[in-house]
PDB file of C-alpha atoms in Angstrom:
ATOM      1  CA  UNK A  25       0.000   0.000   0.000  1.00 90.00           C
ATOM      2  CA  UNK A  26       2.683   2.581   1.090  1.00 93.00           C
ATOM      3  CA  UNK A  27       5.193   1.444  -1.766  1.00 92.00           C
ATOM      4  CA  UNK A  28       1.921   2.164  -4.555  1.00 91.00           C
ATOM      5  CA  UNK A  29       0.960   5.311  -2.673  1.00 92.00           C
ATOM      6  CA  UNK A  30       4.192   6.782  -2.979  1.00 92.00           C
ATOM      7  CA  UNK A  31       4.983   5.713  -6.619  1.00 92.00           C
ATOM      8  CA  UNK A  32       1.699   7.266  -7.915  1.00 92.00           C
ATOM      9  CA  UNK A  33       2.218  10.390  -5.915  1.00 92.00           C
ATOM     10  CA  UNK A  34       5.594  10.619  -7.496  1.00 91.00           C
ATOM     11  CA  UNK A  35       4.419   9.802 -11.250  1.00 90.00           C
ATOM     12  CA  UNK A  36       1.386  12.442 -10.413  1.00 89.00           C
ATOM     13  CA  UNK A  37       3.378  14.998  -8.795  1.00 91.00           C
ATOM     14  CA  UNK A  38       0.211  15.026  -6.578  1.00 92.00           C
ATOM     15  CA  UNK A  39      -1.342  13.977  -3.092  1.00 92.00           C
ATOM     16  CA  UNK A  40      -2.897  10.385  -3.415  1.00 93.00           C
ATOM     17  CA  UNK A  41      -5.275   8.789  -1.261  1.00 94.00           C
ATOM     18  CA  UNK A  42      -5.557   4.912  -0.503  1.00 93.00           C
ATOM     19  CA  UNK A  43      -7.921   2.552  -0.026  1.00 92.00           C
ATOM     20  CA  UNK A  44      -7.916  -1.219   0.749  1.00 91.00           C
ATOM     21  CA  UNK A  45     -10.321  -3.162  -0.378  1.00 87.00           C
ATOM     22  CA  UNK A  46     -10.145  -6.685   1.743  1.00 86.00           C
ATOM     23  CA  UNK A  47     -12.197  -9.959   0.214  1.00 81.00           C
ATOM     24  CA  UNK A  48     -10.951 -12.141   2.603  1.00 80.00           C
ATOM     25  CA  UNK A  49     -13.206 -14.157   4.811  1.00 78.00           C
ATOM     26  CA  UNK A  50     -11.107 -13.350   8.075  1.00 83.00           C
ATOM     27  CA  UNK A  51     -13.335 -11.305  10.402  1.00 84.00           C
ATOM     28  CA  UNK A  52     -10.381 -10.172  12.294  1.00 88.00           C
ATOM     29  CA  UNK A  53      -7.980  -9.484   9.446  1.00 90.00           C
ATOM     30  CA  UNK A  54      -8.156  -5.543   9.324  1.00 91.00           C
ATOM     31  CA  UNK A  55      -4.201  -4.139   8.489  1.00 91.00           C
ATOM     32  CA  UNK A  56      -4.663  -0.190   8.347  1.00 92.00           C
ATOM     33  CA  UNK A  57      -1.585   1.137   9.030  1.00 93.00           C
ATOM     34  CA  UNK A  58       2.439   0.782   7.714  1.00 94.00           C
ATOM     35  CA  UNK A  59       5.291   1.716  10.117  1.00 94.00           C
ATOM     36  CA  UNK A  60       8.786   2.007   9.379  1.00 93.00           C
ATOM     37  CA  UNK A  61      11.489   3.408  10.893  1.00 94.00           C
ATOM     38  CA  UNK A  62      15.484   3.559  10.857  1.00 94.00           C
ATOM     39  CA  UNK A  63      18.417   5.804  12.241  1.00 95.00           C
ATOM     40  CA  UNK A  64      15.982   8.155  13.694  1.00 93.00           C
ATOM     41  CA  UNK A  65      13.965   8.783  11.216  1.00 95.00           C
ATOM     42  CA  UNK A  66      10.175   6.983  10.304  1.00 95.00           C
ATOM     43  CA  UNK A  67       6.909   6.586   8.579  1.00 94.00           C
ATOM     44  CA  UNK A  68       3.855   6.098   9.959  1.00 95.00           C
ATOM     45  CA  UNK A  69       1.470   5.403   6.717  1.00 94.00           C
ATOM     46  CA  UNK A  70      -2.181   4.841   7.524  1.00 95.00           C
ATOM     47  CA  UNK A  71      -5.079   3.993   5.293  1.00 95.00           C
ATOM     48  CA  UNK A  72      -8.511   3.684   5.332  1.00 94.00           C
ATOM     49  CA  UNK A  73     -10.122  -0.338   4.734  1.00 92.00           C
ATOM     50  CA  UNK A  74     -13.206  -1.622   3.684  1.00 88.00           C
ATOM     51  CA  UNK A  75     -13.916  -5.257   4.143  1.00 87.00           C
ATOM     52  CA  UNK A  76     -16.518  -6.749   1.259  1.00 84.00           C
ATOM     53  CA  UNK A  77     -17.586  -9.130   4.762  1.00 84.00           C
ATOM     54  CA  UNK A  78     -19.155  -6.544   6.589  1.00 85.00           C
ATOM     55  CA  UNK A  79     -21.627  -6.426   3.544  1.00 83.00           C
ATOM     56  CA  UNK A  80     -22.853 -10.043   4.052  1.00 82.00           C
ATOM     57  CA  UNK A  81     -25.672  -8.788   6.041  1.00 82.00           C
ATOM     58  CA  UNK A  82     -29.319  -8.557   5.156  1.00 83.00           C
ATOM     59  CA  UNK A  83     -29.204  -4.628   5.431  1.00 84.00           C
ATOM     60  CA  UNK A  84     -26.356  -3.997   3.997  1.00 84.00           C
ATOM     61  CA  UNK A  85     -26.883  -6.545   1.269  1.00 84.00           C
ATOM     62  CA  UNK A  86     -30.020  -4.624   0.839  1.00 86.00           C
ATOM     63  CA  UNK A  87     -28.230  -1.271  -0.054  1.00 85.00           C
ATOM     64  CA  UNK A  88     -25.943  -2.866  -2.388  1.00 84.00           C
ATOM     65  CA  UNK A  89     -29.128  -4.418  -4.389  1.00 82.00           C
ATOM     66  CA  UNK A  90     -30.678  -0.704  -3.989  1.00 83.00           C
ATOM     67  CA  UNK A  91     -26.932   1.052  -5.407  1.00 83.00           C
ATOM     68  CA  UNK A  92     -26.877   2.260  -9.046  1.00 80.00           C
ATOM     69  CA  UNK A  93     -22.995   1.889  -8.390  1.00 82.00           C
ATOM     70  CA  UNK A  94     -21.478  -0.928 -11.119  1.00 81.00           C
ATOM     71  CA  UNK A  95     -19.307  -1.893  -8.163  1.00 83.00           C
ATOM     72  CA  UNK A  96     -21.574  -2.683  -5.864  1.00 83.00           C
ATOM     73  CA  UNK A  97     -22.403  -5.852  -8.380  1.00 83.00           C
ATOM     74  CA  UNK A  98     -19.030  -6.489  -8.117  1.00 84.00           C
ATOM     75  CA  UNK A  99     -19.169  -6.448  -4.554  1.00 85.00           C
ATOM     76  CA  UNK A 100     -22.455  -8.477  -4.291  1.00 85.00           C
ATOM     77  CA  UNK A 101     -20.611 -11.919  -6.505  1.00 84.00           C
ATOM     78  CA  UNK A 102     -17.108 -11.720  -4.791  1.00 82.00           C
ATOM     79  CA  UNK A 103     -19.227 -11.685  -1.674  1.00 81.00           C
ATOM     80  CA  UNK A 104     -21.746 -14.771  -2.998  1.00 82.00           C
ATOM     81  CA  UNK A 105     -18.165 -16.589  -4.538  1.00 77.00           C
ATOM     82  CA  UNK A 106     -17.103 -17.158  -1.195  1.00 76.00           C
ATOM     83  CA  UNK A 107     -20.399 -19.257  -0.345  1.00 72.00           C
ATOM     84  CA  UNK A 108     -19.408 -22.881  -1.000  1.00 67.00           C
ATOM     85  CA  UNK A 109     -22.358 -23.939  -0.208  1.00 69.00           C
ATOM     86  CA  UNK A 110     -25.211 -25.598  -2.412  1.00 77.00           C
ATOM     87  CA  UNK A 111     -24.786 -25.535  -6.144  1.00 80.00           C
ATOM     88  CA  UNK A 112     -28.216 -24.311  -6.489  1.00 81.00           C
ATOM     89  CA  UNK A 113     -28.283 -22.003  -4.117  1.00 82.00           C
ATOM     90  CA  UNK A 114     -25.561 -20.375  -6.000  1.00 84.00           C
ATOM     91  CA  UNK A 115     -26.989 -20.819  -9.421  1.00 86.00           C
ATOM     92  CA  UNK A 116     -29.421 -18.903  -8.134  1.00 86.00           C
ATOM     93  CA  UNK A 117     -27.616 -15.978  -6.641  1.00 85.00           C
ATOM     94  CA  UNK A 118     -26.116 -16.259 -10.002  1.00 87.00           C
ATOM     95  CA  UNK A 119     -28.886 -15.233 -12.010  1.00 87.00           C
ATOM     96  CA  UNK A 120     -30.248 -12.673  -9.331  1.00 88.00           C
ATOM     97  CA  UNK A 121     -27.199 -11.118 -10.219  1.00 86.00           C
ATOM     98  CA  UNK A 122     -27.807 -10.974 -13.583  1.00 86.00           C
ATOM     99  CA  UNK A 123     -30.646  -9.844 -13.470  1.00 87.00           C
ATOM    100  CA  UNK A 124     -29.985  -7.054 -11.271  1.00 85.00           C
ATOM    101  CA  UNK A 125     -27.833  -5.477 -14.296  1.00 84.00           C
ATOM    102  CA  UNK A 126     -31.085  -5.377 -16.431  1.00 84.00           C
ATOM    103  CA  UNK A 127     -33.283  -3.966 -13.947  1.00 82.00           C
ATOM    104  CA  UNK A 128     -30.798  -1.134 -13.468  1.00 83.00           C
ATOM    105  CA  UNK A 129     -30.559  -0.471 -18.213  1.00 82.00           C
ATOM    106  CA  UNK A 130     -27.031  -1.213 -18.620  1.00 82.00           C
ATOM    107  CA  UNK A 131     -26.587  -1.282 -21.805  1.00 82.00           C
ATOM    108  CA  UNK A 132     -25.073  -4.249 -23.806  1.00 81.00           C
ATOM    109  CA  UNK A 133     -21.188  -3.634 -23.597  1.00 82.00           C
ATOM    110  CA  UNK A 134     -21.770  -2.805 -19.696  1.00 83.00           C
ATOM    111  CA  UNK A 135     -23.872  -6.493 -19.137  1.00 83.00           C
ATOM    112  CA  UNK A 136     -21.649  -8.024 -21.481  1.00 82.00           C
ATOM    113  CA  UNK A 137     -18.087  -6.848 -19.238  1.00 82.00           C
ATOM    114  CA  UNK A 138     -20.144  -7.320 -15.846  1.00 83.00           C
ATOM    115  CA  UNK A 139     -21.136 -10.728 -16.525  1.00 84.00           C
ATOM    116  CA  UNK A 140     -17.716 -11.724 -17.506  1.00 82.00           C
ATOM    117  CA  UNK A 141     -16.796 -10.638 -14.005  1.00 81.00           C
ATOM    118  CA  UNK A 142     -19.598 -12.283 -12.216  1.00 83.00           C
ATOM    119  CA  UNK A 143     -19.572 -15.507 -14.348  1.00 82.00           C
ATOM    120  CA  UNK A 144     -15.157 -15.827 -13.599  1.00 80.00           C
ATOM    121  CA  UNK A 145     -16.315 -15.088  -9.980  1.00 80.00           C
ATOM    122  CA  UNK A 146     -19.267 -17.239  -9.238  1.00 82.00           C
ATOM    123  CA  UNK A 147     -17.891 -20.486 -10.632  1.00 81.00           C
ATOM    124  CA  UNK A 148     -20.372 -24.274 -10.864  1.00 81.00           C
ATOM    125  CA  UNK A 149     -20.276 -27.387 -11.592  1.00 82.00           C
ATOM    126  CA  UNK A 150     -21.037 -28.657 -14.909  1.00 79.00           C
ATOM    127  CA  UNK A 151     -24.597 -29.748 -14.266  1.00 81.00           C
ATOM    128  CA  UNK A 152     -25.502 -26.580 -12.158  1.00 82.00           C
ATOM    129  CA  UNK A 153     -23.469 -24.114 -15.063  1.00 82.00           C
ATOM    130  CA  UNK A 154     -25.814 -25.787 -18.045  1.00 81.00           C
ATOM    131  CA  UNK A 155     -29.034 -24.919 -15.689  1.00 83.00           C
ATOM    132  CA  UNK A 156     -27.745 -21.504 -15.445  1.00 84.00           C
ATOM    133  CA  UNK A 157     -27.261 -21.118 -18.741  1.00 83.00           C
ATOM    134  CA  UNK A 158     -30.750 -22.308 -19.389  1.00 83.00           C
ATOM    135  CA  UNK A 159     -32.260 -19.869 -17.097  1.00 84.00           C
ATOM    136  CA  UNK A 160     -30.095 -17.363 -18.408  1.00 83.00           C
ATOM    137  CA  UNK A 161     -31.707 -17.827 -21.864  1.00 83.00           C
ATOM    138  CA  UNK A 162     -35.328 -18.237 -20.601  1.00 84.00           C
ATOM    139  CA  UNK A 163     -34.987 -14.518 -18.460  1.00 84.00           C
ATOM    140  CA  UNK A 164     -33.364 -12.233 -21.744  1.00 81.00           C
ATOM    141  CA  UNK A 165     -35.906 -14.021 -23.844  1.00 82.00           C
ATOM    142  CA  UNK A 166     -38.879 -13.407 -21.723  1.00 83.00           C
ATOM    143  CA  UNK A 167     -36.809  -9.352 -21.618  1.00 77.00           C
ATOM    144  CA  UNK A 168     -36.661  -9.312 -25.355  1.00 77.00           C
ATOM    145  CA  UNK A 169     -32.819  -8.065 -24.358  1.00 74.00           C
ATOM    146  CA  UNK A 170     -30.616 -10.864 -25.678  1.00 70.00           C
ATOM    147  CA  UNK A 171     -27.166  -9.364 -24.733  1.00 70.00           C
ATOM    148  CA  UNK A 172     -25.612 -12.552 -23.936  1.00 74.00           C
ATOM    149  CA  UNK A 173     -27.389 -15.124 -25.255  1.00 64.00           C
ATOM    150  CA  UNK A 174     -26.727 -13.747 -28.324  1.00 63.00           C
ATOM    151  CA  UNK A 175     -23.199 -14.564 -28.397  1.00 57.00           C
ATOM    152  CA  UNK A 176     -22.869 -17.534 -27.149  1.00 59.00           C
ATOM    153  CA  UNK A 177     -25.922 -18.828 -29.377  1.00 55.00           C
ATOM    154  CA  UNK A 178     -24.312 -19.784 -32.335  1.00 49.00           C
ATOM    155  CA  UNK A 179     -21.968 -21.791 -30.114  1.00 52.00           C
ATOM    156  CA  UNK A 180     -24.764 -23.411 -27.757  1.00 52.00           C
ATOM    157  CA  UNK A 181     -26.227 -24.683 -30.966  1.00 56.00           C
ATOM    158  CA  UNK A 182     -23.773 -26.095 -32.822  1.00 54.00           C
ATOM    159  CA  UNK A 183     -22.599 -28.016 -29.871  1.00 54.00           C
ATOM    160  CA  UNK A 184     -26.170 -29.636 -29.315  1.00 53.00           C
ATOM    161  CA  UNK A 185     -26.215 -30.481 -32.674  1.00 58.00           C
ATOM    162  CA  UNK A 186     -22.991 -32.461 -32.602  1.00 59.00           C
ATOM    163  CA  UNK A 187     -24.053 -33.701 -29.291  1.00 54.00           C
ATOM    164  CA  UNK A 188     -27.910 -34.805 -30.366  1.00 55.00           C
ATOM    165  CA  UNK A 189     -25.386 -36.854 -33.648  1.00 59.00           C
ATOM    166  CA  UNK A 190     -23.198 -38.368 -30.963  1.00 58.00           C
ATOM    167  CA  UNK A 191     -26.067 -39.211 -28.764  1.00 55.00           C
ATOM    168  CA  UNK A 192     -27.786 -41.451 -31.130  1.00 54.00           C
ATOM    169  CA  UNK A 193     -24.838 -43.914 -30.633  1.00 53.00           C
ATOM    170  CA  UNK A 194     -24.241 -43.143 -26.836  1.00 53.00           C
ATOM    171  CA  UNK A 195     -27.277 -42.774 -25.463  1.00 52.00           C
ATOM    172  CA  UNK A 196     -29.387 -39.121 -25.759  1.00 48.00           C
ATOM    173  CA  UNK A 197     -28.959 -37.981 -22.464  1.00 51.00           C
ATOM    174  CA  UNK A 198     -24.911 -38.584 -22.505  1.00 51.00           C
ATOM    175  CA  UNK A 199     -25.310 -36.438 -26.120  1.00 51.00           C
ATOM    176  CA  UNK A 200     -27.419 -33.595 -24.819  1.00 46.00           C
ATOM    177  CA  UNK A 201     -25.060 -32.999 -21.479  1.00 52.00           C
ATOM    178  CA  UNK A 202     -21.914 -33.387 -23.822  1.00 53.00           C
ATOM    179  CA  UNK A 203     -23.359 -30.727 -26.454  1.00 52.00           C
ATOM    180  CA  UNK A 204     -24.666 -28.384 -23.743  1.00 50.00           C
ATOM    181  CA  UNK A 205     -20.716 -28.579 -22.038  1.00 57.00           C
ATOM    182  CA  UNK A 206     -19.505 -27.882 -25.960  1.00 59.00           C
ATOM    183  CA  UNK A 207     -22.015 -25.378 -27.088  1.00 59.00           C
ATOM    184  CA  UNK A 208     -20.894 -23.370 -23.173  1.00 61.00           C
ATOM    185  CA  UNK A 209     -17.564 -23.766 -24.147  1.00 66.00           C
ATOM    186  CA  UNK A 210     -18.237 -22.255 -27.857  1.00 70.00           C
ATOM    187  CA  UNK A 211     -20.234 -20.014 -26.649  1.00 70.00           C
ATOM    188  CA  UNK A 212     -17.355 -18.431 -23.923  1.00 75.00           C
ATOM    189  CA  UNK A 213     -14.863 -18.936 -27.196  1.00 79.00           C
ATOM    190  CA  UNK A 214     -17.321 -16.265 -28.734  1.00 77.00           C
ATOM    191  CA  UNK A 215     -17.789 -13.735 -26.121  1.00 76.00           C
ATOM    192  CA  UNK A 216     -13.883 -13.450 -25.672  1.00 80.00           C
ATOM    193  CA  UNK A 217     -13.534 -12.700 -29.069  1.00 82.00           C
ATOM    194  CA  UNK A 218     -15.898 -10.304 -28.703  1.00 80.00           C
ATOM    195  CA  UNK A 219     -14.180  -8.685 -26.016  1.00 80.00           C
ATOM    196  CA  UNK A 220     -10.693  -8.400 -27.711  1.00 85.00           C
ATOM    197  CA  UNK A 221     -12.004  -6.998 -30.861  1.00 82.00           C
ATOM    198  CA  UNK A 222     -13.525  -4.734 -28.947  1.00 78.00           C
ATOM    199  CA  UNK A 223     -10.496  -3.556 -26.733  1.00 82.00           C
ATOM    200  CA  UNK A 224      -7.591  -4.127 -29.420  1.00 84.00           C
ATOM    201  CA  UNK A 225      -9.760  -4.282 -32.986  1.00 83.00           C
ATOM    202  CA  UNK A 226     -10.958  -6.879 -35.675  1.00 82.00           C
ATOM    203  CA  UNK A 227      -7.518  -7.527 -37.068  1.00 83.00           C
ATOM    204  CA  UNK A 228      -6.048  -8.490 -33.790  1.00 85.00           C
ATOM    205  CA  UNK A 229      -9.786 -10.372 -33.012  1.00 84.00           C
ATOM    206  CA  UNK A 230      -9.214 -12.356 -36.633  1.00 85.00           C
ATOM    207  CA  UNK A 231      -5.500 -13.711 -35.481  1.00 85.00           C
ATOM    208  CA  UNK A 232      -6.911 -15.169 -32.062  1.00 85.00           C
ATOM    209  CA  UNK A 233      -9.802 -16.637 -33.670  1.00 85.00           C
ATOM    210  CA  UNK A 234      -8.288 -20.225 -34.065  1.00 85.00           C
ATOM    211  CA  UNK A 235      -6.673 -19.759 -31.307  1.00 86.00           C
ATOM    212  CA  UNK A 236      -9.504 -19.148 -28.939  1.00 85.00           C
ATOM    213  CA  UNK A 237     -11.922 -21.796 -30.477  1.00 83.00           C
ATOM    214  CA  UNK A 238      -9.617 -24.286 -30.006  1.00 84.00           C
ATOM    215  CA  UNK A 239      -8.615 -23.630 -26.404  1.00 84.00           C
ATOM    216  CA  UNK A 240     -10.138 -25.584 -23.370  1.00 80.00           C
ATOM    217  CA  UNK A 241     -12.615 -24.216 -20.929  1.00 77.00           C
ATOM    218  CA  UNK A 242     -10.273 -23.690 -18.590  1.00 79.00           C
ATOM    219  CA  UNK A 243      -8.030 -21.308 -21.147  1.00 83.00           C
ATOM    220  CA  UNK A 244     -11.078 -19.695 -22.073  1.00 81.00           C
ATOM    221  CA  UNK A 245     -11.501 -18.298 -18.124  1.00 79.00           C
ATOM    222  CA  UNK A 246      -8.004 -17.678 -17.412  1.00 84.00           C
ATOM    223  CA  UNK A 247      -7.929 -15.474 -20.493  1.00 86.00           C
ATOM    224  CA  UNK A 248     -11.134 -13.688 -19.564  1.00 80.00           C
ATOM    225  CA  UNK A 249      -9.971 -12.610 -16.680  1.00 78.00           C
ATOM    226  CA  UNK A 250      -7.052 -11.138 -18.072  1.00 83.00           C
ATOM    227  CA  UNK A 251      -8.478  -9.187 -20.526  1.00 81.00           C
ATOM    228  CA  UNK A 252      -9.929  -7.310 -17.907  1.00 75.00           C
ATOM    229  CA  UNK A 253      -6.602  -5.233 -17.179  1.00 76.00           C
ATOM    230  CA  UNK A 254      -4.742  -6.316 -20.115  1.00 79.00           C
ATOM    231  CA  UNK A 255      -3.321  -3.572 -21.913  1.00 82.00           C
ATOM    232  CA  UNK A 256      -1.811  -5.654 -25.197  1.00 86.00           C
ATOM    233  CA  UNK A 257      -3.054  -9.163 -26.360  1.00 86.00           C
ATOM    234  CA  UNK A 258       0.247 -10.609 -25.654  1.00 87.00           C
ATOM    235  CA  UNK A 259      -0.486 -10.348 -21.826  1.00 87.00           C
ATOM    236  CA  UNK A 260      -3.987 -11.778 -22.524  1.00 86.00           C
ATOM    237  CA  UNK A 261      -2.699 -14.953 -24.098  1.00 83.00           C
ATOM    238  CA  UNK A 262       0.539 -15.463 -23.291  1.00 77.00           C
TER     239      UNK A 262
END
């Protein structure tokens, strides 16, 4: 805190303030001060903290669902990620989410950067992830706002398709799970392209294409989350 404090106020030539933002799940884990001291002469650096778990309570969960802040949706799934509880339960916190950012008329490029956060943050398991996604689909159909779904469609279908063709020799339900976990997986492919044409443009977007489509799940989120603070695609994908 004290070493980025006093680098910024340098670049700046300004006064900075500081502020640590704690997502731990340690009640008693509050540092809010940095001492230092030799031959006489010292530093006594103090800075003001705000701990995300002192928001994991019904009224103050309450004024982060009533905030127009972007944060405080932020706030709300780093606070719901640390509930490793039941997949459901979380699926469903999930979507609340979600549709919290519709409620409030973000537009597309806002919902489509929030959920990226929220979905990296509030991870499932496979079964729970491909109800999600079904939900998800039901709510910005039944919103006639198809920010996401749109997408990841073209992904979601192709990979039921290839799964319904593998399921007639394995079984339909094997199929149908199989293409659901491809068409996902397609479908997160197609919103990170998205995202880099977006932040570095369509040439750089058409050289990562086979890249990206070919990557695992797994790539897919690491690189997501990267993109986030990237500033060239060589720190996205390398």
């Amino acid at each position: 805190m004290f070493v980025y404090n006093h680098r910024l106020r340098d670049a700046r030539g300004a006064p900075v303030a500081s502020l640590a933002v704690l997502a731990d799940v340690s009640p008693r884990f509050r540092p809010k001060r940095y001492r230092e001291s030799l031959w006489g002469c010292s530093i006594d650096f103090r800075f003001p903290v705000a701990k995300l778990l002192d928001w994991d309570r019904p009224a103050r969960w309450a004024e982060l669902e009533r905030s127009d802040n972007r944060f405080a949706l932020v706030v709300m799934a780093q606070i719901r990620a640390k509930d490793r509880g039941d997949a459901d339960q979380r699926r469903a916190w999930k979507l609340r989410l979600i549709r919290l950012m519709y409620d409030r008329g973000y537009d597309r490029g806002t919902v489509l950067e929030l959920f990226r956060v929220i979905d990296w943050m509030i991870r499932l398991p496979a079964q729970a992830e491909a109800a999600f996604r079904k939900d998800l689909y039901d709510f910005e159909t039944s919103k006639q706002m198809p920010y996401i779904t749109t997408v990841e469609r073209a992904g979601i279908k192709k990979g039921l398709r290839r799964g319904l063709q593998r399921g007639r020799q394995q079984g339909v339900r094997q199929g149908v799970q199989q293409g659901v976990q491809q068409g996902v997986q397609q479908g997160e492919a197609a919103l990170l392209l998205w995202q880099i044409e977006k932040k570095f443009g369509t040439d750089v977007a058409q050289r990562c294409r086979d890249r990206v489509e070919t990557a695992d799940s797994d790539d897919l989120r690491i690189w997501s989350e990267r993109i986030l603070t990237a500033d060239s695609i060589a720190q996205v994908l390398d």
